[in-house]
Amino acid sequence: TGVRGERVAAWYTEQSDDVYWPTYNKTLEEKKFSSKSINDLDRSTSKILNSTQKPFAETVDTRGLVVGYVQSGKTANYIGLIAKAADAGYKLIVVLTGTKEALRKQTQERIDKDLLSKNEDKWYVMTKSRDFRKQQEQLPHAMMSASIPCICVVKKNQAILRNLVDWLTKEDGHTQENPRLVPEIIRKKCPLLIIDDECDEASINVSRNEEQSRIYQRLMALISAMPRAAYIGYTA
């Protein structure tokens, strides 16, 4: 079931040339998920994706919250959502985990095993054994213009999120005196989907002062950095 502030016209349907969702669907079967569980997950992820705007709509500015029971398959659900979003045209997918590296690695390993390893040549993976670092093999221009989607699994750490925003928006040699920014026309080619796992941890602005809390600031900066951005929080 779901509640929506505004009705969004359903736009997502599975296509015959989809790559990521059919592969993930097969993975669920191999993991002995029941056909009912897979069908439920299929329906719910389509509904969630249809509650965002179409990735290449003129404006993508979606905020959403998914609430499930504890141990109800939350991770399986958002991996399914990632697969469908990639098929639909979202180019950059950022998964925010908790504040500890152990949880980030656990989430990374699950996504790698269940989704990325099945189509290794069809993903640009920005994180693996380590969290995000600015020294990426690929510059943001190339990543944003590439034909394959990019995925990044990061902790909710203000320094790491700042580095990610800087990498997406600032070119080499950027300074305040001589700003060199990735042009908006390039960033607009790259619809962003943020999956915020355990979104009630650290993401909320809990500052009692006028200044916003650091991680909330960085999260808002990440959303603002990309002209087309959808944010979906998950909690139980």
C-alpha atoms as an extended CHARMM CRD file, in Angstrom:
* protein
*
       236  EXT
         1         1  THR       CA              0.0000000000        0.0000000000        0.0000000000  PROA      1               0.0000000000
         2         2  GLY       CA              1.1330000000        3.5730000000       -0.4000000000  PROA      2               0.0000000000
         3         3  VAL       CA              0.3180000000        7.2120000000        0.1310000000  PROA      3               0.0000000000
         4         4  ARG       CA              1.3090000000        9.8970000000       -2.3460000000  PROA      4               0.0000000000
         5         5  GLY       CA              1.1670000000       13.6640000000       -1.8850000000  PROA      5               0.0000000000
         6         6  GLU       CA              0.4830000000       14.0680000000       -5.6020000000  PROA      6               0.0000000000
         7         7  ARG       CA             -0.5510000000       11.5580000000       -8.2040000000  PROA      7               0.0000000000
         8         8  VAL       CA              2.2550000000       10.9300000000      -10.6510000000  PROA      8               0.0000000000
         9         9  ALA       CA              1.2890000000        9.4890000000      -14.0210000000  PROA      9               0.0000000000
        10        10  ALA       CA              2.5840000000        5.9180000000      -14.2680000000  PROA      10              0.0000000000
        11        11  TRP       CA              5.3520000000        5.8240000000      -16.8470000000  PROA      11              0.0000000000
        12        12  TYR       CA              7.4660000000        2.7450000000      -16.0730000000  PROA      12              0.0000000000
        13        13  THR       CA              6.8040000000       -0.5730000000      -17.7830000000  PROA      13              0.0000000000
        14        14  GLU       CA              9.2230000000       -3.4230000000      -18.3860000000  PROA      14              0.0000000000
        15        15  GLN       CA             10.6990000000       -3.4740000000      -21.8820000000  PROA      15              0.0000000000
        16        16  SER       CA             11.8660000000       -6.4120000000      -23.9880000000  PROA      16              0.0000000000
        17        17  ASP       CA             15.4430000000       -5.0560000000      -24.0630000000  PROA      17              0.0000000000
        18        18  ASP       CA             15.7290000000       -4.5580000000      -20.2760000000  PROA      18              0.0000000000
        19        19  VAL       CA             18.9600000000       -5.9470000000      -18.8430000000  PROA      19              0.0000000000
        20        20  TYR       CA             19.1430000000       -5.3470000000      -15.0990000000  PROA      20              0.0000000000
        21        21  TRP       CA             15.7070000000       -6.3040000000      -13.7730000000  PROA      21              0.0000000000
        22        22  PRO       CA             15.4520000000       -9.6230000000      -15.7170000000  PROA      22              0.0000000000
        23        23  THR       CA             18.8940000000      -10.5810000000      -14.3760000000  PROA      23              0.0000000000
        24        24  TYR       CA             17.9250000000       -9.7000000000      -10.8100000000  PROA      24              0.0000000000
        25        25  ASN       CA             14.6260000000      -11.5440000000      -11.1640000000  PROA      25              0.0000000000
        26        26  LYS       CA             16.6110000000      -14.6590000000      -12.1360000000  PROA      26              0.0000000000
        27        27  THR       CA             18.9160000000      -14.1450000000       -9.1350000000  PROA      27              0.0000000000
        28        28  LEU       CA             15.9080000000      -14.1100000000       -6.7930000000  PROA      28              0.0000000000
        29        29  GLU       CA             14.7200000000      -17.3830000000       -8.2980000000  PROA      29              0.0000000000
        30        30  GLU       CA             18.1810000000      -18.8940000000       -7.7750000000  PROA      30              0.0000000000
        31        31  LYS       CA             18.0820000000      -17.7330000000       -4.1440000000  PROA      31              0.0000000000
        32        32  LYS       CA             14.8270000000      -19.7040000000       -3.7460000000  PROA      32              0.0000000000
        33        33  PHE       CA             12.5310000000      -16.7300000000       -3.2830000000  PROA      33              0.0000000000
        34        34  SER       CA              8.9720000000      -17.9040000000       -3.7130000000  PROA      34              0.0000000000
        35        35  SER       CA              7.0870000000      -16.8450000000       -6.8340000000  PROA      35              0.0000000000
        36        36  LYS       CA              4.7050000000      -14.8460000000       -4.6060000000  PROA      36              0.0000000000
        37        37  SER       CA              7.6130000000      -12.9710000000       -2.9880000000  PROA      37              0.0000000000
        38        38  ILE       CA              9.1040000000      -12.1730000000       -6.3840000000  PROA      38              0.0000000000
        39        39  ASN       CA              5.7500000000      -11.0110000000       -7.7620000000  PROA      39              0.0000000000
        40        40  ASP       CA              5.1730000000       -8.8230000000       -4.6860000000  PROA      40              0.0000000000
        41        41  LEU       CA              8.6230000000       -7.3240000000       -5.0250000000  PROA      41              0.0000000000
        42        42  ASP       CA              8.0610000000       -6.7710000000       -8.7530000000  PROA      42              0.0000000000
        43        43  ARG       CA              4.7910000000       -4.9260000000       -8.1160000000  PROA      43              0.0000000000
        44        44  SER       CA              6.0860000000       -2.8130000000       -5.2330000000  PROA      44              0.0000000000
        45        45  THR       CA              9.2830000000       -1.7180000000       -6.9900000000  PROA      45              0.0000000000
        46        46  SER       CA              7.3090000000       -0.7460000000      -10.1110000000  PROA      46              0.0000000000
        47        47  LYS       CA              4.9660000000        1.2970000000       -7.9290000000  PROA      47              0.0000000000
        48        48  ILE       CA              7.8790000000        3.0160000000       -6.1830000000  PROA      48              0.0000000000
        49        49  LEU       CA              9.6290000000        3.8160000000       -9.4750000000  PROA      49              0.0000000000
        50        50  ASN       CA              6.3720000000        5.0900000000      -10.9690000000  PROA      50              0.0000000000
        51        51  SER       CA              6.1250000000        7.4850000000       -8.0180000000  PROA      51              0.0000000000
        52        52  THR       CA              9.2860000000        9.2110000000       -9.2370000000  PROA      52              0.0000000000
        53        53  GLN       CA              9.3860000000       11.3090000000      -12.3510000000  PROA      53              0.0000000000
        54        54  LYS       CA             10.5810000000        9.8800000000      -15.6380000000  PROA      54              0.0000000000
        55        55  PRO       CA             14.4080000000       10.0960000000      -15.5650000000  PROA      55              0.0000000000
        56        56  PHE       CA             14.6480000000       12.3130000000      -18.6250000000  PROA      56              0.0000000000
        57        57  ALA       CA             11.6460000000       14.4820000000      -17.8560000000  PROA      57              0.0000000000
        58        58  GLU       CA             12.4180000000       18.1960000000      -18.0860000000  PROA      58              0.0000000000
        59        59  THR       CA             12.4500000000       18.3030000000      -14.2850000000  PROA      59              0.0000000000
        60        60  VAL       CA             13.1140000000       15.4290000000      -11.8930000000  PROA      60              0.0000000000
        61        61  ASP       CA             12.6660000000       16.5130000000       -8.2920000000  PROA      61              0.0000000000
        62        62  THR       CA             11.2010000000       13.6000000000       -6.3240000000  PROA      62              0.0000000000
        63        63  ARG       CA             11.2300000000       12.9050000000       -2.5760000000  PROA      63              0.0000000000
        64        64  GLY       CA              9.8500000000        9.6180000000       -1.2790000000  PROA      64              0.0000000000
        65        65  LEU       CA              9.8030000000        7.3150000000        1.7260000000  PROA      65              0.0000000000
        66        66  VAL       CA              9.4120000000        3.5290000000        1.7230000000  PROA      66              0.0000000000
        67        67  VAL       CA              8.4600000000        1.9270000000        5.0460000000  PROA      67              0.0000000000
        68        68  GLY       CA              8.5680000000       -1.8180000000        5.6520000000  PROA      68              0.0000000000
        69        69  TYR       CA              8.5700000000       -4.2230000000        8.5430000000  PROA      69              0.0000000000
        70        70  VAL       CA             11.8740000000       -5.2430000000       10.1320000000  PROA      70              0.0000000000
        71        71  GLN       CA             13.4150000000       -8.2150000000        8.2660000000  PROA      71              0.0000000000
        72        72  SER       CA             10.8190000000       -7.9170000000        5.5070000000  PROA      72              0.0000000000
        73        73  GLY       CA             13.2120000000       -7.8580000000        2.5480000000  PROA      73              0.0000000000
        74        74  LYS       CA             14.0670000000       -4.1580000000        2.4800000000  PROA      74              0.0000000000
        75        75  THR       CA             17.4810000000       -4.6880000000        0.8690000000  PROA      75              0.0000000000
        76        76  ALA       CA             16.0720000000       -7.0700000000       -1.7360000000  PROA      76              0.0000000000
        77        77  ASN       CA             13.4410000000       -4.4420000000       -2.5170000000  PROA      77              0.0000000000
        78        78  TYR       CA             15.7990000000       -1.5490000000       -3.0820000000  PROA      78              0.0000000000
        79        79  ILE       CA             18.1930000000       -3.6820000000       -5.1430000000  PROA      79              0.0000000000
        80        80  GLY       CA             15.1940000000       -4.4810000000       -7.3430000000  PROA      80              0.0000000000
        81        81  LEU       CA             14.4250000000       -0.7700000000       -7.5200000000  PROA      81              0.0000000000
        82        82  ILE       CA             18.0380000000       -0.0510000000       -8.5500000000  PROA      82              0.0000000000
        83        83  ALA       CA             17.7640000000       -2.6580000000      -11.3320000000  PROA      83              0.0000000000
        84        84  LYS       CA             14.5490000000       -1.1920000000      -12.7080000000  PROA      84              0.0000000000
        85        85  ALA       CA             15.8090000000        2.3860000000      -12.3860000000  PROA      85              0.0000000000
        86        86  ALA       CA             18.9220000000        1.4590000000      -14.3820000000  PROA      86              0.0000000000
        87        87  ASP       CA             16.7900000000       -0.1360000000      -17.0940000000  PROA      87              0.0000000000
        88        88  ALA       CA             14.5430000000        2.9330000000      -17.1480000000  PROA      88              0.0000000000
        89        89  GLY       CA             17.3850000000        5.4000000000      -17.6790000000  PROA      89              0.0000000000
        90        90  TYR       CA             18.6340000000        6.6090000000      -14.3110000000  PROA      90              0.0000000000
        91        91  LYS       CA             22.3720000000        7.0310000000      -14.9160000000  PROA      91              0.0000000000
        92        92  LEU       CA             23.8120000000        7.6090000000      -11.4310000000  PROA      92              0.0000000000
        93        93  ILE       CA             22.6270000000        5.6080000000       -8.4210000000  PROA      93              0.0000000000
        94        94  VAL       CA             23.9530000000        6.5410000000       -4.9800000000  PROA      94              0.0000000000
        95        95  VAL       CA             23.1680000000        4.1900000000       -2.0990000000  PROA      95              0.0000000000
        96        96  LEU       CA             23.5910000000        5.8020000000        1.3150000000  PROA      96              0.0000000000
        97        97  THR       CA             24.2340000000        3.2690000000        4.0690000000  PROA      97              0.0000000000
        98        98  GLY       CA             24.6350000000        3.9000000000        7.8100000000  PROA      98              0.0000000000
        99        99  THR       CA             27.5370000000        5.7430000000        9.3990000000  PROA      99              0.0000000000
       100       100  LYS       CA             29.8490000000        2.7140000000        9.8880000000  PROA      100             0.0000000000
       101       101  GLU       CA             32.2000000000        1.1940000000        7.3000000000  PROA      101             0.0000000000
       102       102  ALA       CA             31.1980000000       -2.3480000000        8.3100000000  PROA      102             0.0000000000
       103       103  LEU       CA             27.6110000000       -1.6940000000        7.2310000000  PROA      103             0.0000000000
       104       104  ARG       CA             28.7240000000        0.0310000000        4.0350000000  PROA      104             0.0000000000
       105       105  LYS       CA             30.8610000000       -2.9960000000        3.1120000000  PROA      105             0.0000000000
       106       106  GLN       CA             28.0320000000       -5.3850000000        3.9390000000  PROA      106             0.0000000000
       107       107  THR       CA             25.6550000000       -3.4650000000        1.6890000000  PROA      107             0.0000000000
       108       108  GLN       CA             28.2650000000       -3.1930000000       -1.0760000000  PROA      108             0.0000000000
       109       109  GLU       CA             28.8870000000       -6.9410000000       -0.9740000000  PROA      109             0.0000000000
       110       110  ARG       CA             25.1740000000       -7.7140000000       -1.1660000000  PROA      110             0.0000000000
       111       111  ILE       CA             24.6590000000       -5.3920000000       -4.1430000000  PROA      111             0.0000000000
       112       112  ASP       CA             27.7950000000       -6.7500000000       -5.8410000000  PROA      112             0.0000000000
       113       113  LYS       CA             26.7330000000      -10.3720000000       -5.3860000000  PROA      113             0.0000000000
       114       114  ASP       CA             23.0460000000      -10.0290000000       -6.2600000000  PROA      114             0.0000000000
       115       115  LEU       CA             23.1950000000       -7.4110000000       -9.0230000000  PROA      115             0.0000000000
       116       116  LEU       CA             26.5280000000       -6.0480000000      -10.2310000000  PROA      116             0.0000000000
       117       117  SER       CA             28.4350000000       -9.3140000000      -10.6660000000  PROA      117             0.0000000000
       118       118  LYS       CA             25.8010000000      -10.6050000000      -13.0800000000  PROA      118             0.0000000000
       119       119  ASN       CA             26.5100000000       -7.8130000000      -15.5990000000  PROA      119             0.0000000000
       120       120  GLU       CA             29.9850000000       -6.5970000000      -14.6930000000  PROA      120             0.0000000000
       121       121  ASP       CA             30.6060000000       -4.9990000000      -18.0810000000  PROA      121             0.0000000000
       122       122  LYS       CA             27.3420000000       -3.0580000000      -17.9160000000  PROA      122             0.0000000000
       123       123  TRP       CA             28.0380000000       -1.0210000000      -14.7510000000  PROA      123             0.0000000000
       124       124  TYR       CA             30.5500000000        1.6390000000      -13.8430000000  PROA      124             0.0000000000
       125       125  VAL       CA             31.2130000000        0.8670000000      -10.1550000000  PROA      125             0.0000000000
       126       126  MET       CA             32.6640000000        3.7780000000       -8.1630000000  PROA      126             0.0000000000
       127       127  THR       CA             33.0740000000        1.9680000000       -4.8320000000  PROA      127             0.0000000000
       128       128  LYS       CA             34.1630000000       -1.5330000000       -3.9250000000  PROA      128             0.0000000000
       129       129  SER       CA             36.3890000000       -2.5200000000       -1.0190000000  PROA      129             0.0000000000
       130       130  ARG       CA             36.7990000000        1.1530000000       -0.1590000000  PROA      130             0.0000000000
       131       131  ASP       CA             34.3730000000        4.0360000000        0.1680000000  PROA      131             0.0000000000
       132       132  PHE       CA             34.2170000000        6.8150000000       -2.4170000000  PROA      132             0.0000000000
       133       133  ARG       CA             37.4260000000        8.6420000000       -3.2270000000  PROA      133             0.0000000000
       134       134  LYS       CA             37.9620000000       11.5230000000       -5.6140000000  PROA      134             0.0000000000
       135       135  GLN       CA             40.7170000000        9.7420000000       -7.5410000000  PROA      135             0.0000000000
       136       136  GLN       CA             38.3490000000        7.8980000000       -9.8580000000  PROA      136             0.0000000000
       137       137  GLU       CA             39.5670000000        6.2570000000      -13.0560000000  PROA      137             0.0000000000
       138       138  GLN       CA             36.8640000000        8.0760000000      -14.9610000000  PROA      138             0.0000000000
       139       139  LEU       CA             36.2250000000       11.8240000000      -14.9010000000  PROA      139             0.0000000000
       140       140  PRO       CA             32.6690000000       13.0170000000      -14.1970000000  PROA      140             0.0000000000
       141       141  HSD       CA             32.2050000000       14.2410000000      -17.8130000000  PROA      141             0.0000000000
       142       142  ALA       CA             32.7780000000       10.7400000000      -19.1590000000  PROA      142             0.0000000000
       143       143  MET       CA             30.7060000000        9.0430000000      -16.4700000000  PROA      143             0.0000000000
       144       144  MET       CA             27.7160000000       11.3560000000      -16.9720000000  PROA      144             0.0000000000
       145       145  SER       CA             27.7930000000       10.9050000000      -20.7400000000  PROA      145             0.0000000000
       146       146  ALA       CA             28.3950000000        7.1370000000      -20.7110000000  PROA      146             0.0000000000
       147       147  SER       CA             25.8250000000        4.6680000000      -22.0060000000  PROA      147             0.0000000000
       148       148  ILE       CA             25.9720000000        2.4920000000      -18.8780000000  PROA      148             0.0000000000
       149       149  PRO       CA             24.7510000000        3.4090000000      -15.3880000000  PROA      149             0.0000000000
       150       150  CYS       CA             27.0660000000        4.2320000000      -12.5230000000  PROA      150             0.0000000000
       151       151  ILE       CA             26.6270000000        3.0930000000       -8.9050000000  PROA      151             0.0000000000
       152       152  CYS       CA             28.2120000000        4.3150000000       -5.6960000000  PROA      152             0.0000000000
       153       153  VAL       CA             27.6860000000        2.8730000000       -2.1810000000  PROA      153             0.0000000000
       154       154  VAL       CA             28.7620000000        5.3900000000        0.4700000000  PROA      154             0.0000000000
       155       155  LYS       CA             28.6010000000        5.9240000000        4.2170000000  PROA      155             0.0000000000
       156       156  LYS       CA             26.7280000000        8.8630000000        5.6710000000  PROA      156             0.0000000000
       157       157  ASN       CA             29.9140000000       10.7290000000        6.4130000000  PROA      157             0.0000000000
       158       158  GLN       CA             30.0650000000       14.4430000000        5.7840000000  PROA      158             0.0000000000
       159       159  ALA       CA             33.6030000000       14.4050000000        4.3450000000  PROA      159             0.0000000000
       160       160  ILE       CA             32.8570000000       11.5520000000        1.9310000000  PROA      160             0.0000000000
       161       161  LEU       CA             29.6180000000       13.1490000000        0.7870000000  PROA      161             0.0000000000
       162       162  ARG       CA             31.4060000000       16.4740000000        0.2940000000  PROA      162             0.0000000000
       163       163  ASN       CA             34.0390000000       14.7080000000       -1.8420000000  PROA      163             0.0000000000
       164       164  LEU       CA             31.3090000000       13.0810000000       -3.9300000000  PROA      164             0.0000000000
       165       165  VAL       CA             29.5650000000       16.4170000000       -4.5290000000  PROA      165             0.0000000000
       166       166  ASP       CA             32.8800000000       18.0870000000       -5.3920000000  PROA      166             0.0000000000
       167       167  TRP       CA             33.7660000000       15.2860000000       -7.8330000000  PROA      167             0.0000000000
       168       168  LEU       CA             30.3980000000       15.6190000000       -9.5730000000  PROA      168             0.0000000000
       169       169  THR       CA             30.4370000000       19.4100000000       -9.8260000000  PROA      169             0.0000000000
       170       170  LYS       CA             34.0460000000       20.7090000000       -9.8590000000  PROA      170             0.0000000000
       171       171  GLU       CA             36.6270000000       20.1530000000      -12.5730000000  PROA      171             0.0000000000
       172       172  ASP       CA             40.3590000000       19.7710000000      -11.9600000000  PROA      172             0.0000000000
       173       173  GLY       CA             41.9110000000       23.1180000000      -11.0680000000  PROA      173             0.0000000000
       174       174  HSD       CA             38.7220000000       24.5430000000       -9.5740000000  PROA      174             0.0000000000
       175       175  THR       CA             39.2530000000       27.3260000000       -7.0420000000  PROA      175             0.0000000000
       176       176  GLN       CA             36.9790000000       29.9650000000       -5.5550000000  PROA      176             0.0000000000
       177       177  GLU       CA             38.9460000000       32.6130000000       -7.4580000000  PROA      177             0.0000000000
       178       178  ASN       CA             38.9090000000       30.6250000000      -10.7160000000  PROA      178             0.0000000000
       179       179  PRO       CA             35.7740000000       28.4410000000      -10.6560000000  PROA      179             0.0000000000
       180       180  ARG       CA             35.8030000000       25.5180000000      -13.0910000000  PROA      180             0.0000000000
       181       181  LEU       CA             32.5210000000       23.6640000000      -12.8220000000  PROA      181             0.0000000000
       182       182  VAL       CA             31.1480000000       20.6940000000      -14.7120000000  PROA      182             0.0000000000
       183       183  PRO       CA             28.5970000000       22.4010000000      -17.0050000000  PROA      183             0.0000000000
       184       184  GLU       CA             24.9520000000       21.9670000000      -16.0870000000  PROA      184             0.0000000000
       185       185  ILE       CA             24.2120000000       20.6410000000      -19.5700000000  PROA      185             0.0000000000
       186       186  ILE       CA             26.5280000000       17.6950000000      -18.7870000000  PROA      186             0.0000000000
       187       187  ARG       CA             25.0490000000       17.1180000000      -15.3160000000  PROA      187             0.0000000000
       188       188  LYS       CA             21.5810000000       17.1960000000      -16.8380000000  PROA      188             0.0000000000
       189       189  LYS       CA             22.4860000000       14.1390000000      -18.9360000000  PROA      189             0.0000000000
       190       190  CYS       CA             22.7870000000       12.1270000000      -15.7300000000  PROA      190             0.0000000000
       191       191  PRO       CA             19.5200000000       11.5220000000      -13.8240000000  PROA      191             0.0000000000
       192       192  LEU       CA             20.3740000000       10.7280000000      -10.1980000000  PROA      192             0.0000000000
       193       193  LEU       CA             18.5950000000        8.2520000000       -7.9220000000  PROA      193             0.0000000000
       194       194  ILE       CA             19.5390000000        8.3440000000       -4.2380000000  PROA      194             0.0000000000
       195       195  ILE       CA             18.5640000000        5.3430000000       -2.1120000000  PROA      195             0.0000000000
       196       196  ASP       CA             18.8970000000        6.2870000000        1.5630000000  PROA      196             0.0000000000
       197       197  ASP       CA             18.9950000000        3.0830000000        3.6020000000  PROA      197             0.0000000000
       198       198  GLU       CA             17.9870000000        3.5870000000        7.2600000000  PROA      198             0.0000000000
       199       199  CYS       CA             17.0200000000        7.1280000000        6.3380000000  PROA      199             0.0000000000
       200       200  ASP       CA             16.1270000000        8.0020000000        9.9320000000  PROA      200             0.0000000000
       201       201  GLU       CA             19.8190000000        7.6560000000       10.8480000000  PROA      201             0.0000000000
       202       202  ALA       CA             21.9720000000       10.7760000000       10.3250000000  PROA      202             0.0000000000
       203       203  SER       CA             20.0840000000       12.0920000000        7.2660000000  PROA      203             0.0000000000
       204       204  ILE       CA             17.5690000000       14.1720000000        9.2140000000  PROA      204             0.0000000000
       205       205  ASN       CA             18.4440000000       17.7490000000       10.1220000000  PROA      205             0.0000000000
       206       206  VAL       CA             18.7420000000       17.4230000000       13.9090000000  PROA      206             0.0000000000
       207       207  SER       CA             20.5630000000       20.7050000000       14.5040000000  PROA      207             0.0000000000
       208       208  ARG       CA             19.0880000000       22.8560000000       17.2480000000  PROA      208             0.0000000000
       209       209  ASN       CA             20.8270000000       25.8870000000       15.7730000000  PROA      209             0.0000000000
       210       210  GLU       CA             20.0990000000       27.8700000000       12.6540000000  PROA      210             0.0000000000
       211       211  GLU       CA             22.8970000000       26.0600000000       10.8250000000  PROA      211             0.0000000000
       212       212  GLN       CA             21.8450000000       22.7210000000        9.3660000000  PROA      212             0.0000000000
       213       213  SER       CA             23.5330000000       19.5310000000       10.5730000000  PROA      213             0.0000000000
       214       214  ARG       CA             26.5100000000       18.5510000000        8.4190000000  PROA      214             0.0000000000
       215       215  ILE       CA             25.2700000000       15.3140000000        6.8400000000  PROA      215             0.0000000000
       216       216  TYR       CA             21.9000000000       16.8930000000        6.0370000000  PROA      216             0.0000000000
       217       217  GLN       CA             23.7560000000       19.7850000000        4.3710000000  PROA      217             0.0000000000
       218       218  ARG       CA             25.7920000000       17.3740000000        2.2760000000  PROA      218             0.0000000000
       219       219  LEU       CA             22.7140000000       15.3740000000        1.2960000000  PROA      219             0.0000000000
       220       220  MET       CA             20.9240000000       18.5410000000        0.1540000000  PROA      220             0.0000000000
       221       221  ALA       CA             24.0630000000       19.5800000000       -1.7540000000  PROA      221             0.0000000000
       222       222  LEU       CA             24.1200000000       16.1970000000       -3.5280000000  PROA      222             0.0000000000
       223       223  ILE       CA             20.4810000000       16.5680000000       -4.5610000000  PROA      223             0.0000000000
       224       224  SER       CA             21.0710000000       20.1620000000       -5.6960000000  PROA      224             0.0000000000
       225       225  ALA       CA             24.1950000000       19.2020000000       -7.6520000000  PROA      225             0.0000000000
       226       226  MET       CA             22.2190000000       17.2680000000      -10.2510000000  PROA      226             0.0000000000
       227       227  PRO       CA             19.4340000000       18.9710000000      -12.2330000000  PROA      227             0.0000000000
       228       228  ARG       CA             17.5010000000       15.6830000000      -12.3630000000  PROA      228             0.0000000000
       229       229  ALA       CA             17.4210000000       14.0170000000       -8.9330000000  PROA      229             0.0000000000
       230       230  ALA       CA             15.1240000000       11.5700000000       -7.1220000000  PROA      230             0.0000000000
       231       231  TYR       CA             15.5570000000       10.7450000000       -3.4290000000  PROA      231             0.0000000000
       232       232  ILE       CA             13.9500000000        7.6640000000       -1.8690000000  PROA      232             0.0000000000
       233       233  GLY       CA             14.4510000000        6.8870000000        1.8090000000  PROA      233             0.0000000000
       234       234  TYR       CA             13.9890000000        3.3700000000        3.1800000000  PROA      234             0.0000000000
       235       235  THR       CA             13.2330000000        2.5740000000        6.8060000000  PROA      235             0.0000000000
       236       236  ALA       CA             11.5870000000       -0.1450000000        8.8970000000  PROA      236             0.0000000000
